[in-house]
mmCIF file of C-alpha atoms in Angstrom:
data_model
loop_
_atom_site.group_PDB
_atom_site.id
_atom_site.type_symbol
_atom_site.label_atom_id
_atom_site.label_comp_id
_atom_site.label_asym_id
_atom_site.label_seq_id
_atom_site.Cartn_x
_atom_site.Cartn_y
_atom_site.Cartn_z
ATOM 1 C CA MET L 17 0.000 0.000 0.000
ATOM 2 C CA LEU L 18 2.760 2.435 0.945
ATOM 3 C CA GLN L 19 4.615 1.580 -2.257
ATOM 4 C CA ARG L 20 1.531 2.427 -4.328
ATOM 5 C CA LEU L 21 1.095 5.747 -2.528
ATOM 6 C CA SER L 22 4.781 6.531 -3.026
ATOM 7 C CA TYR L 23 4.427 5.718 -6.727
ATOM 8 C CA LEU L 24 1.443 8.082 -7.087
ATOM 9 C CA GLN L 25 3.458 10.841 -5.382
ATOM 10 C CA ASP L 26 6.520 10.313 -7.576
ATOM 11 C CA SER L 27 7.577 13.437 -9.497
ATOM 12 C CA GLU L 28 8.695 11.321 -12.432
ATOM 13 C CA LEU L 29 5.089 10.219 -13.000
ATOM 14 C CA VAL L 30 4.086 13.871 -13.479
ATOM 15 C CA ALA L 31 7.110 14.484 -15.723
ATOM 16 C CA ARG L 32 6.122 11.547 -17.942
ATOM 17 C CA PHE L 33 2.604 12.974 -18.306
ATOM 18 C CA GLN L 34 4.076 16.359 -19.253
ATOM 19 C CA ARG L 35 6.361 14.779 -21.830
ATOM 20 C CA ARG L 36 3.337 13.028 -23.347
ATOM 21 C CA CYS L 37 1.819 16.516 -23.680
ATOM 22 C CA GLY L 38 5.020 17.778 -25.342
ATOM 23 C CA LEU L 39 6.576 19.660 -22.415
ATOM 24 C CA VAL L 40 10.286 19.147 -21.784
ATOM 25 C CA LEU L 41 12.677 20.802 -19.343
ATOM 26 C CA VAL L 42 15.883 22.398 -20.601
ATOM 27 C CA GLU L 43 18.576 24.419 -18.849
ATOM 28 C CA ALA L 44 18.210 28.189 -19.014
ATOM 29 C CA ALA L 45 20.800 30.274 -20.753
ATOM 30 C CA ARG L 46 21.734 32.374 -17.745
ATOM 31 C CA SER L 47 24.116 34.517 -19.761
ATOM 32 C CA GLU L 48 21.691 35.527 -22.517
ATOM 33 C CA PRO L 49 21.029 39.293 -22.743
ATOM 34 C CA GLY L 50 18.083 40.486 -20.711
ATOM 35 C CA GLY L 51 17.739 37.127 -19.029
ATOM 36 C CA GLY L 52 17.165 38.415 -15.532
ATOM 37 C CA GLY L 53 13.637 37.142 -15.093
ATOM 38 C CA PRO L 54 12.340 33.685 -14.175
ATOM 39 C CA ARG L 55 13.356 30.934 -16.600
ATOM 40 C CA GLY L 56 15.627 33.373 -18.431
ATOM 41 C CA ALA L 57 12.751 35.572 -19.618
ATOM 42 C CA PRO L 58 13.373 39.321 -19.865
ATOM 43 C CA PRO L 59 11.740 41.474 -17.213
ATOM 44 C CA GLU L 60 8.321 42.763 -18.147
ATOM 45 C CA GLU L 61 7.818 46.419 -18.920
ATOM 46 C CA GLY L 62 5.725 48.610 -16.679
ATOM 47 C CA GLY L 63 7.693 48.613 -13.440
ATOM 48 C CA PRO L 64 8.429 46.096 -10.699
ATOM 49 C CA GLU L 65 6.186 43.250 -9.704
ATOM 50 C CA THR L 66 3.466 43.784 -7.153
ATOM 51 C CA PRO L 67 4.024 42.479 -3.595
ATOM 52 C CA GLU L 68 1.630 39.585 -4.293
ATOM 53 C CA GLU L 69 3.693 38.537 -7.331
ATOM 54 C CA LYS L 70 6.968 38.871 -5.388
ATOM 55 C CA GLU L 71 5.608 36.963 -2.385
ATOM 56 C CA ASN L 72 7.011 33.572 -3.302
ATOM 57 C CA SER L 73 9.992 34.598 -5.439
ATOM 58 C CA GLU L 74 12.473 33.241 -2.906
ATOM 59 C CA TYR L 75 11.015 29.766 -3.335
ATOM 60 C CA LYS L 76 11.272 29.590 -7.126
ATOM 61 C CA GLU L 77 13.242 26.678 -8.512
ATOM 62 C CA ASN L 78 16.559 27.076 -10.319
ATOM 63 C CA SER L 79 16.101 29.048 -13.518
ATOM 64 C CA VAL L 80 14.662 26.898 -16.295
ATOM 65 C CA SER L 81 13.157 27.511 -19.685
ATOM 66 C CA LEU L 82 10.467 25.532 -21.409
ATOM 67 C CA SER L 83 10.470 23.911 -24.791
ATOM 68 C CA ARG L 84 7.559 22.383 -26.619
ATOM 69 C CA ARG L 85 7.426 20.900 -30.093
ATOM 70 C CA PRO L 86 7.047 22.908 -32.282
ATOM 71 C CA PRO L 87 9.678 25.137 -30.636
ATOM 72 C CA SER L 88 7.817 28.355 -31.465
ATOM 73 C CA LEU L 89 5.417 27.668 -28.571
ATOM 74 C CA ARG L 90 6.336 28.126 -24.906
ATOM 75 C CA GLY L 91 4.861 26.098 -22.076
ATOM 76 C CA GLU L 92 3.447 29.158 -20.313
ATOM 77 C CA GLU L 93 1.549 30.196 -23.448
ATOM 78 C CA LEU L 94 0.107 26.721 -23.849
ATOM 79 C CA ALA L 95 -0.962 26.577 -20.211
ATOM 80 C CA ALA L 96 -2.776 29.878 -20.595
ATOM 81 C CA ALA L 97 -4.539 28.518 -23.676
ATOM 82 C CA LEU L 98 -5.782 25.350 -21.993
ATOM 83 C CA PRO L 99 -9.600 25.123 -21.992
ATOM 84 C CA VAL L 100 -9.705 24.920 -18.192
ATOM 85 C CA PRO L 101 -12.624 26.472 -16.291
ATOM 86 C CA ALA L 102 -12.075 29.533 -14.118
ATOM 87 C CA VAL L 103 -11.863 27.377 -11.018
ATOM 88 C CA GLY L 104 -8.660 25.944 -12.454
ATOM 89 C CA ARG L 105 -6.957 29.304 -12.340
ATOM 90 C CA PRO L 106 -5.007 30.058 -9.176
ATOM 91 C CA GLY L 107 -5.518 32.791 -6.649
ATOM 92 C CA PRO L 108 -7.854 35.772 -6.361
ATOM 93 C CA ARG L 109 -7.942 36.408 -10.102
ATOM 94 C CA GLY L 110 -9.575 33.020 -10.643
ATOM 95 C CA LEU L 111 -12.103 33.887 -7.924
ATOM 96 C CA LEU L 112 -12.992 37.181 -9.613
ATOM 97 C CA HIS L 113 -13.621 35.374 -12.898
ATOM 98 C CA HIS L 114 -15.548 32.579 -11.183
ATOM 99 C CA LEU L 115 -18.089 34.689 -9.288
ATOM 100 C CA PRO L 116 -19.623 36.398 -12.350
ATOM 101 C CA ALA L 117 -19.890 32.980 -13.985
ATOM 102 C CA LEU L 118 -22.451 32.114 -11.311
ATOM 103 C CA HIS L 119 -24.859 34.349 -13.252
ATOM 104 C CA PRO L 120 -25.744 31.863 -16.017
ATOM 105 C CA VAL L 121 -27.145 32.442 -19.487
ATOM 106 C CA GLU L 122 -30.636 32.501 -18.003
ATOM 107 C CA PRO L 123 -30.303 34.255 -14.603
ATOM 108 C CA GLY L 124 -31.575 33.300 -11.221
ATOM 109 C CA PRO L 125 -29.598 32.377 -8.118
ATOM 110 C CA VAL L 126 -27.193 29.508 -8.249
ATOM 111 C CA PRO L 127 -28.229 26.617 -5.971
ATOM 112 C CA MET L 128 -27.285 27.863 -2.523
ATOM 113 C CA PRO L 129 -24.955 25.009 -1.488
ATOM 114 C CA THR L 130 -22.490 25.984 -4.237
ATOM 115 C CA PRO L 131 -20.688 28.895 -2.526
ATOM 116 C CA HIS L 132 -20.887 27.206 0.879
ATOM 117 C CA GLN L 133 -19.349 23.978 -0.390
ATOM 118 C CA HIS L 134 -16.586 25.893 -2.161
ATOM 119 C CA VAL L 135 -15.691 27.845 0.985
ATOM 120 C CA ASP L 136 -15.860 24.853 3.332
ATOM 121 C CA LEU L 137 -13.816 22.574 1.101
ATOM 122 C CA MET L 138 -11.178 25.183 0.344
ATOM 123 C CA TYR L 139 -10.650 25.763 4.060
ATOM 124 C CA VAL L 140 -10.381 22.031 4.762
ATOM 125 C CA GLY L 141 -7.946 21.564 1.878
ATOM 126 C CA GLN L 142 -5.713 24.495 2.797
ATOM 127 C CA VAL L 143 -5.507 23.414 6.432
ATOM 128 C CA MET L 144 -4.674 19.841 5.424
ATOM 129 C CA LYS L 145 -1.798 21.120 3.289
ATOM 130 C CA ASP L 146 -0.170 22.942 6.176
ATOM 131 C CA VAL L 147 -0.813 20.117 8.641
ATOM 132 C CA LEU L 148 0.408 17.230 6.460
ATOM 133 C CA LYS L 149 3.320 19.238 4.954
ATOM 134 C CA LEU L 150 3.787 16.993 1.924
ATOM 135 C CA PRO L 151 5.929 18.587 -0.821
ATOM 136 C CA ARG L 152 4.948 19.426 -4.375
ATOM 137 C CA PRO L 153 6.611 17.638 -7.326
ATOM 138 C CA LEU L 154 10.316 18.375 -7.749
ATOM 139 C CA SER L 155 11.757 20.376 -10.623
ATOM 140 C CA PRO L 156 13.658 18.813 -12.282
ATOM 141 C CA PRO L 157 12.286 16.473 -13.570
ATOM 142 C CA VAL L 158 8.926 18.307 -13.540
ATOM 143 C CA VAL L 159 8.326 21.481 -15.565
ATOM 144 C CA LYS L 160 6.819 24.157 -13.305
ATOM 145 C CA LEU L 161 4.458 26.427 -15.245
ATOM 146 C CA GLU L 162 3.391 28.344 -12.132
ATOM 147 C CA THR L 163 5.451 29.872 -9.345
ATOM 148 C CA ARG L 164 2.941 31.860 -7.281
ATOM 149 C CA VAL L 165 1.922 28.952 -5.045
ATOM 150 C CA ASP L 166 5.098 26.904 -5.314
ATOM 151 C CA ALA L 167 5.932 27.652 -1.676
ATOM 152 C CA GLU L 168 2.737 25.931 -0.537
ATOM 153 C CA TYR L 169 2.629 22.258 0.332
ATOM 154 C CA GLY L 170 1.014 19.867 -2.110
ATOM 155 C CA LEU L 171 -1.519 17.415 -0.672
ATOM 156 C CA PRO L 172 -4.418 17.695 -1.276
ATOM 157 C CA SER L 173 -4.912 19.653 -4.498
ATOM 158 C CA THR L 174 -7.432 22.360 -3.618
ATOM 159 C CA HIS L 175 -8.045 22.960 -7.333
ATOM 160 C CA ALA L 176 -9.164 19.345 -7.644
ATOM 161 C CA MET L 177 -11.287 19.726 -4.506
ATOM 162 C CA ALA L 178 -12.966 22.908 -5.722
ATOM 163 C CA ALA L 179 -13.569 21.597 -9.240
ATOM 164 C CA THR L 180 -15.167 18.416 -7.909
ATOM 165 C CA ALA L 181 -17.234 20.286 -5.323
ATOM 166 C CA ILE L 182 -18.598 22.947 -7.665
ATOM 167 C CA SER L 183 -19.318 20.609 -10.580
ATOM 168 C CA PHE L 184 -21.153 18.005 -8.538
ATOM 169 C CA THR L 185 -22.893 20.438 -6.171
ATOM 170 C CA VAL L 186 -24.464 22.140 -9.172
ATOM 171 C CA LEU L 187 -25.306 18.736 -10.654
ATOM 172 C CA LEU L 188 -27.035 17.546 -7.474
ATOM 173 C CA SER L 189 -28.827 20.837 -6.766
ATOM 174 C CA ALA L 190 -29.933 21.778 -10.274
ATOM 175 C CA PRO L 191 -32.715 19.146 -10.814
ATOM 176 C CA SER L 192 -34.995 21.012 -8.401
ATOM 177 C CA ARG L 193 -34.559 24.200 -10.443
ATOM 178 C CA ILE L 194 -33.846 23.290 -14.071
ATOM 179 C CA GLN L 195 -35.143 20.522 -16.342
ATOM 180 C CA PHE L 196 -32.242 18.651 -17.896
ATOM 181 C CA GLN L 197 -31.083 15.123 -18.630
ATOM 182 C CA PHE L 198 -29.133 13.974 -15.591
ATOM 183 C CA GLU L 199 -26.788 11.765 -17.627
ATOM 184 C CA VAL L 200 -25.726 14.745 -19.738
ATOM 185 C CA GLY L 201 -25.150 16.825 -16.598
ATOM 186 C CA LEU L 202 -23.082 14.013 -15.093
ATOM 187 C CA LEU L 203 -20.922 13.855 -18.212
ATOM 188 C CA ILE L 204 -20.369 17.632 -18.088
ATOM 189 C CA ALA L 205 -19.480 17.536 -14.382
ATOM 190 C CA LEU L 206 -17.011 14.688 -14.926
ATOM 191 C CA THR L 207 -15.453 16.450 -17.916
ATOM 192 C CA LEU L 208 -14.995 19.807 -16.187
ATOM 193 C CA SER L 209 -13.595 18.358 -12.957
ATOM 194 C CA SER L 210 -11.286 16.029 -14.910
ATOM 195 C CA LEU L 211 -9.939 18.910 -17.004
ATOM 196 C CA VAL L 212 -9.036 20.855 -13.883
ATOM 197 C CA CYS L 213 -7.411 17.808 -12.279
ATOM 198 C CA LEU L 214 -5.343 17.104 -15.402
ATOM 199 C CA SER L 215 -4.355 20.775 -15.613
ATOM 200 C CA ARG L 216 -2.677 20.469 -12.192
ATOM 201 C CA LEU L 217 -0.486 17.683 -13.585
ATOM 202 C CA TYR L 218 0.159 19.575 -16.813
ATOM 203 C CA THR L 219 1.329 22.665 -14.927
ATOM 204 C CA GLY L 220 3.553 20.519 -12.700
ATOM 205 C CA MET L 221 2.010 21.825 -9.493
ATOM 206 C CA HIS L 222 0.676 18.552 -8.060
ATOM 207 C CA SER L 223 1.414 14.862 -8.020
ATOM 208 C CA VAL L 224 -1.154 12.267 -9.044
ATOM 209 C CA LEU L 225 -1.663 11.468 -5.342
ATOM 210 C CA ASP L 226 -2.426 15.142 -4.565
ATOM 211 C CA VAL L 227 -5.080 15.290 -7.283
ATOM 212 C CA VAL L 228 -6.683 11.936 -6.481
ATOM 213 C CA CYS L 229 -6.860 12.725 -2.763
ATOM 214 C CA GLY L 230 -8.345 16.162 -3.474
ATOM 215 C CA ALA L 231 -11.115 14.708 -5.622
ATOM 216 C CA LEU L 232 -11.852 11.899 -3.153
ATOM 217 C CA ILE L 233 -11.969 14.238 -0.144
ATOM 218 C CA SER L 234 -14.464 16.464 -1.966
ATOM 219 C CA ALA L 235 -16.576 13.473 -2.963
ATOM 220 C CA ALA L 236 -16.637 12.188 0.624
ATOM 221 C CA ILE L 237 -17.649 15.563 2.076
ATOM 222 C CA LEU L 238 -20.370 16.036 -0.555
ATOM 223 C CA PHE L 239 -21.733 12.554 0.189
ATOM 224 C CA LEU L 240 -21.829 13.158 3.942
ATOM 225 C CA THR L 241 -23.350 16.651 3.806
ATOM 226 C CA PHE L 242 -25.833 16.265 0.920
ATOM 227 C CA PRO L 243 -28.813 15.252 3.133
ATOM 228 C CA TYR L 244 -28.454 18.518 5.104
ATOM 229 C CA TRP L 245 -28.072 21.035 2.277
ATOM 230 C CA GLU L 246 -31.705 22.119 2.173
ATOM 231 C CA ALA L 247 -31.979 22.555 5.954
ATOM 232 C CA PHE L 248 -28.743 24.541 6.098
ATOM 233 C CA ASP L 249 -29.818 26.811 3.238
ATOM 234 C CA ARG L 250 -33.170 27.489 4.885
ATOM 235 C CA LEU L 251 -31.408 28.378 8.147
ATOM 236 C CA GLN L 252 -28.874 30.584 6.372
ATOM 237 C CA LEU L 253 -31.567 32.531 4.502
ATOM 238 C CA THR L 254 -34.068 32.998 7.332
ATOM 239 C CA SER L 255 -32.193 33.177 10.637
ATOM 240 C CA ALA L 256 -31.693 36.670 12.067
ATOM 241 C CA ALA L 257 -28.296 35.563 13.369
ATOM 242 C CA SER L 258 -27.101 34.389 9.959
ATOM 243 C CA PRO L 259 -25.100 37.508 8.917
ATOM 244 C CA LEU L 260 -23.320 37.800 12.266
ATOM 245 C CA ALA L 261 -22.541 34.081 12.337
ATOM 246 C CA ALA L 262 -21.227 34.090 8.746
ATOM 247 C CA VAL L 263 -18.881 37.021 9.335
ATOM 248 C CA SER L 264 -17.674 36.150 12.832
ATOM 249 C CA LEU L 265 -17.030 32.464 12.129
ATOM 250 C CA THR L 266 -15.113 33.017 8.903
ATOM 251 C CA LEU L 267 -13.118 35.887 10.413
ATOM 252 C CA LEU L 268 -12.205 33.694 13.401
ATOM 253 C CA LEU L 269 -11.072 30.905 11.053
ATOM 254 C CA SER L 270 -8.954 33.411 9.119
ATOM 255 C CA TYR L 271 -7.155 34.677 12.233
ATOM 256 C CA THR L 272 -6.595 31.192 13.657
ATOM 257 C CA TYR L 273 -5.388 29.636 10.401
ATOM 258 C CA PRO L 274 -2.385 27.372 11.153
ATOM 259 C CA ALA L 275 0.103 29.042 8.794
ATOM 260 C CA PRO L 276 3.620 27.525 8.760
ATOM 261 C CA PRO L 277 5.697 29.503 11.328
ATOM 262 C CA HIS L 278 9.024 29.449 9.463
ATOM 263 C CA ARG L 279 7.850 29.305 5.848
ATOM 264 C CA ARG L 280 6.420 32.160 3.847
ATOM 265 C CA SER L 281 3.356 30.888 2.008
ATOM 266 C CA THR L 282 0.240 32.202 0.305
ATOM 267 C CA THR L 283 -2.071 29.718 2.040
ATOM 268 C CA ARG L 284 -3.275 32.048 4.813
ATOM 269 C CA GLY L 285 -3.906 34.897 2.386
ATOM 270 C CA ASP L 286 -5.699 32.711 -0.151
ATOM 271 C CA THR L 287 -7.780 31.061 2.577
ATOM 272 C CA THR L 288 -8.780 34.450 3.964
ATOM 273 C CA THR L 289 -9.745 35.504 0.436
ATOM 274 C CA ILE L 290 -12.096 32.532 0.047
ATOM 275 C CA LEU L 291 -13.564 32.903 3.545
ATOM 276 C CA GLY L 292 -14.146 36.618 3.046
ATOM 277 C CA ALA L 293 -15.891 36.088 -0.295
ATOM 278 C CA GLY L 294 -18.038 33.378 1.269
ATOM 279 C CA ALA L 295 -19.017 35.597 4.184
ATOM 280 C CA GLY L 296 -19.947 38.478 1.886
ATOM 281 C CA SER L 297 -21.971 36.198 -0.384
ATOM 282 C CA SER L 298 -23.846 34.711 2.573
ATOM 283 C CA VAL L 299 -24.770 38.150 3.901
ATOM 284 C CA GLY L 300 -25.886 39.194 0.419
ATOM 285 C CA TYR L 301 -28.111 36.156 -0.115
ATOM 286 C CA TRP L 302 -29.647 36.685 3.332
ATOM 287 C CA ALA L 303 -30.319 40.374 2.586
ATOM 288 C CA ASN L 304 -31.940 39.496 -0.750
ATOM 289 C CA GLN L 305 -34.260 37.068 1.031
ATOM 290 C CA GLN L 306 -35.222 39.639 3.668
ATOM 291 C CA LEU L 307 -35.892 42.273 0.992
ATOM 292 C CA GLY L 308 -37.914 39.854 -1.119
ATOM 293 C CA ARG L 309 -35.632 40.399 -4.142
ATOM 294 C CA THR L 310 -34.279 36.920 -4.806
ATOM 295 C CA PHE L 311 -34.295 37.206 -8.625
ATOM 296 C CA GLU L 312 -36.036 33.860 -9.073
ATOM 297 C CA PRO L 313 -36.874 32.655 -12.604
ATOM 298 C CA ARG L 314 -40.492 33.277 -13.616
ATOM 299 C CA GLY L 315 -42.919 30.383 -13.566
ATOM 300 C CA PRO L 316 -42.917 27.089 -11.686
ATOM 301 C CA LEU L 317 -39.761 25.190 -10.854
ATOM 302 C CA PRO L 318 -38.009 23.255 -12.246
ATOM 303 C CA ALA L 319 -37.901 25.632 -15.190
ATOM 304 C CA ALA L 320 -37.283 24.536 -18.745
ATOM 305 C CA LEU L 321 -33.673 24.803 -19.846
ATOM 306 C CA PRO L 322 -33.390 28.030 -21.883
ATOM 307 C CA ALA L 323 -32.509 27.755 -25.554
ATOM 308 C CA LEU L 324 -28.945 28.784 -26.376
ATOM 309 C CA THR L 325 -29.893 31.376 -28.968
ATOM 310 C CA ALA L 326 -27.569 34.111 -30.154
ATOM 311 C CA GLY L 327 -29.503 36.632 -28.071
ATOM 312 C CA ALA L 328 -29.283 34.525 -24.919
ATOM 313 C CA LEU L 329 -25.545 34.009 -25.406
ATOM 314 C CA ALA L 330 -25.059 37.725 -25.979
ATOM 315 C CA LEU L 331 -26.920 38.540 -22.748
ATOM 316 C CA GLY L 332 -24.899 35.956 -20.859
ATOM 317 C CA GLY L 333 -21.639 37.394 -22.213
ATOM 318 C CA ALA L 334 -22.738 40.917 -21.334
ATOM 319 C CA ARG L 335 -23.580 39.858 -17.783
ATOM 320 C CA PHE L 336 -20.214 38.171 -17.414
ATOM 321 C CA LEU L 337 -18.254 41.201 -18.620
ATOM 322 C CA VAL L 338 -20.269 43.655 -16.540
ATOM 323 C CA GLY L 339 -19.934 41.366 -13.516
ATOM 324 C CA VAL L 340 -16.138 41.100 -13.871
ATOM 325 C CA ALA L 341 -15.839 44.880 -14.250
ATOM 326 C CA ALA L 342 -18.004 45.501 -11.172
ATOM 327 C CA LEU L 343 -16.036 43.044 -9.046
ATOM 328 C CA LEU L 344 -12.647 44.328 -10.195
ATOM 329 C CA GLY L 345 -13.721 47.853 -9.340
ATOM 330 C CA THR L 346 -15.044 46.741 -5.956
ATOM 331 C CA ARG L 347 -11.824 44.869 -5.229
ATOM 332 C CA GLN L 348 -9.633 47.842 -6.075
ATOM 333 C CA VAL L 349 -11.623 50.318 -3.993
ATOM 334 C CA ALA L 350 -11.985 48.009 -0.972
ATOM 335 C CA LYS L 351 -8.312 46.973 -1.089
ATOM 336 C CA THR L 352 -7.079 50.567 -1.276
ATOM 337 C CA LEU L 353 -9.303 51.822 1.536
ATOM 338 C CA SER L 354 -8.633 48.872 3.866
ATOM 339 C CA LEU L 355 -4.857 49.023 3.388
ATOM 340 C CA ARG L 356 -4.774 52.780 3.992
ATOM 341 C CA ALA L 357 -6.813 52.412 7.174
ATOM 342 C CA LEU L 358 -4.686 49.529 8.494
ATOM 343 C CA TYR L 359 -1.367 51.180 7.625
ATOM 344 C CA ARG L 360 -2.491 54.310 9.442
ATOM 345 C CA TRP L 361 -3.769 52.310 12.439
ATOM 346 C CA TYR L 362 -0.498 50.420 12.870
ATOM 347 C CA GLY L 363 1.715 53.373 11.929
ATOM 348 C CA VAL L 364 3.206 51.625 8.900
ATOM 349 C CA PRO L 365 4.699 53.732 6.072
ATOM 350 C CA ARG L 366 2.855 53.325 2.781
ATOM 351 C CA ALA L 367 6.137 52.501 1.061
ATOM 352 C CA ASP L 368 6.493 49.357 3.215
ATOM 353 C CA ALA L 369 4.755 46.954 0.834
ATOM 354 C CA GLY L 370 6.009 43.924 2.786
ATOM 355 C CA ALA L 371 3.929 44.909 5.813
ATOM 356 C CA ARG L 372 0.808 43.572 4.147
ATOM 357 C CA ARG L 373 2.090 40.038 4.783
ATOM 358 C CA ARG L 374 1.902 40.553 8.556
ATOM 359 C CA ARG L 375 -1.106 38.741 9.991
ATOM 360 C CA GLU L 376 -2.593 41.819 11.675
ATOM 361 C CA ILE L 377 -2.714 43.528 8.257
ATOM 362 C CA GLU L 378 -3.067 40.667 5.779
ATOM 363 C CA VAL L 379 -6.093 39.023 7.385
ATOM 364 C CA PRO L 380 -8.329 42.095 7.867
ATOM 365 C CA TYR L 381 -7.457 43.710 4.522
ATOM 366 C CA LYS L 382 -8.022 40.566 2.480
ATOM 367 C CA PHE L 383 -11.126 39.601 4.424
ATOM 368 C CA ALA L 384 -12.674 43.068 4.043
ATOM 369 C CA THR L 385 -11.725 43.290 0.366
ATOM 370 C CA TYR L 386 -13.226 39.977 -0.669
ATOM 371 C CA ALA L 387 -16.214 40.212 1.670
ATOM 372 C CA ALA L 388 -17.057 43.376 -0.267
ATOM 373 C CA VAL L 389 -16.567 41.465 -3.533
ATOM 374 C CA GLY L 390 -18.881 38.648 -2.366
ATOM 375 C CA LEU L 391 -21.506 41.110 -1.135
ATOM 376 C CA VAL L 392 -21.532 43.070 -4.397
ATOM 377 C CA ASN L 393 -21.708 39.858 -6.441
ATOM 378 C CA SER L 394 -24.623 38.350 -4.511
ATOM 379 C CA MET L 395 -26.635 41.501 -3.828
ATOM 380 C CA LEU L 396 -25.817 44.328 -6.217
ATOM 381 C CA VAL L 397 -24.708 42.768 -9.509
ATOM 382 C CA ASN L 398 -28.188 41.495 -10.435
ATOM 383 C CA ARG L 399 -29.581 44.952 -9.645
ATOM 384 C CA LEU L 400 -26.987 46.428 -11.991
ATOM 385 C CA PHE L 401 -28.080 43.946 -14.661
ATOM 386 C CA LEU L 402 -31.679 45.047 -14.108
ATOM 387 C CA LEU L 403 -30.699 48.699 -14.464
ATOM 388 C CA LEU L 404 -28.855 47.982 -17.719
ATOM 389 C CA GLY L 405 -31.676 45.826 -19.086
ATOM 390 C CA ILE L 406 -29.587 42.647 -19.399
ATOM 391 C CA LEU L 407 -31.069 40.637 -16.529
ATOM 392 C CA GLY L 408 -33.472 38.475 -18.548
ATOM 393 C CA THR L 409 -36.751 36.919 -17.433
ATOM 394 C CA VAL L 410 -36.829 36.782 -13.637
ATOM 395 C CA ASN L 411 -39.166 37.861 -10.887
ATOM 396 C CA VAL L 412 -37.843 40.910 -9.038
#
């Protein structure tokens, strides 16, 4: 048994998968002109990296460059072109692209367990990483296409956990709201979650064991909690204590997160981001229910699956773009205001960008920023759609 687990965690297994995809690892030409950046790439124009991008620079592997046949393509470009859902993208940027996607082609609230399951599973996965402390695949032999989270531990893959949770939560919740063939939905859920899992091997960020364990942990939690989804949603939407409980519990979990004491990592910051977004979304859904503005589809449920006409696709695309713009604007404003307030409170000079990694600053600023993002997404974005006339056919 231990030999099989060791085999699944072997870096060479990931490297063989990458070679099958055409990725190979070659030594960087350290002496080439302008080769000061990672993997021998020239530094990007537009000034230095942001503190978030610099956060894990000290943990990057020895400089490497990527080669793919044909040689005109680089591994990073191919990874960016992979048809992987937004949940497969790392960090807060993936979150900002994922939230607007919860406003589908035909609007109406996403089944309520979806954001809760995402938040709960991400917290469990992040904590398990820092408790188990199992390393990511080694480079060489693996080609690393990402460096932002390379300082984090590997098992379980939270991308695999989130992809499995979101795909199958929607699949299990949707029949009460939308008419569709369950077998087709199952195939879509399997395809999307599998693509994300394979992308973690392709990018060299996880071993096969990390990905398998992530998917299995999500499946087990979904199986155990499924009978209680409806009761929990009803409590979350109707209890007067729901907003206070959502904010206080997630904020407590953010402050007590077991971050590695002698290892700089993005896990605490990313976990706080997810918890903050979940808290804001929960408060927003509760407020919508109290105001009687839940944006439910018209007619009895389950509703017929809307036809994918050109007009419907155009409305869906417009909602996505407007949603992303609204959330990016919210993020920028909330981040700026919260950092200014915290820097002033703790007497930190604004030029000290590294101070934002201190717990007393990182936790409240990220929590406040993404709680605002979650609140705007769940409560105000549909109202903006209504104002712009792109909401569609819902009861308001």
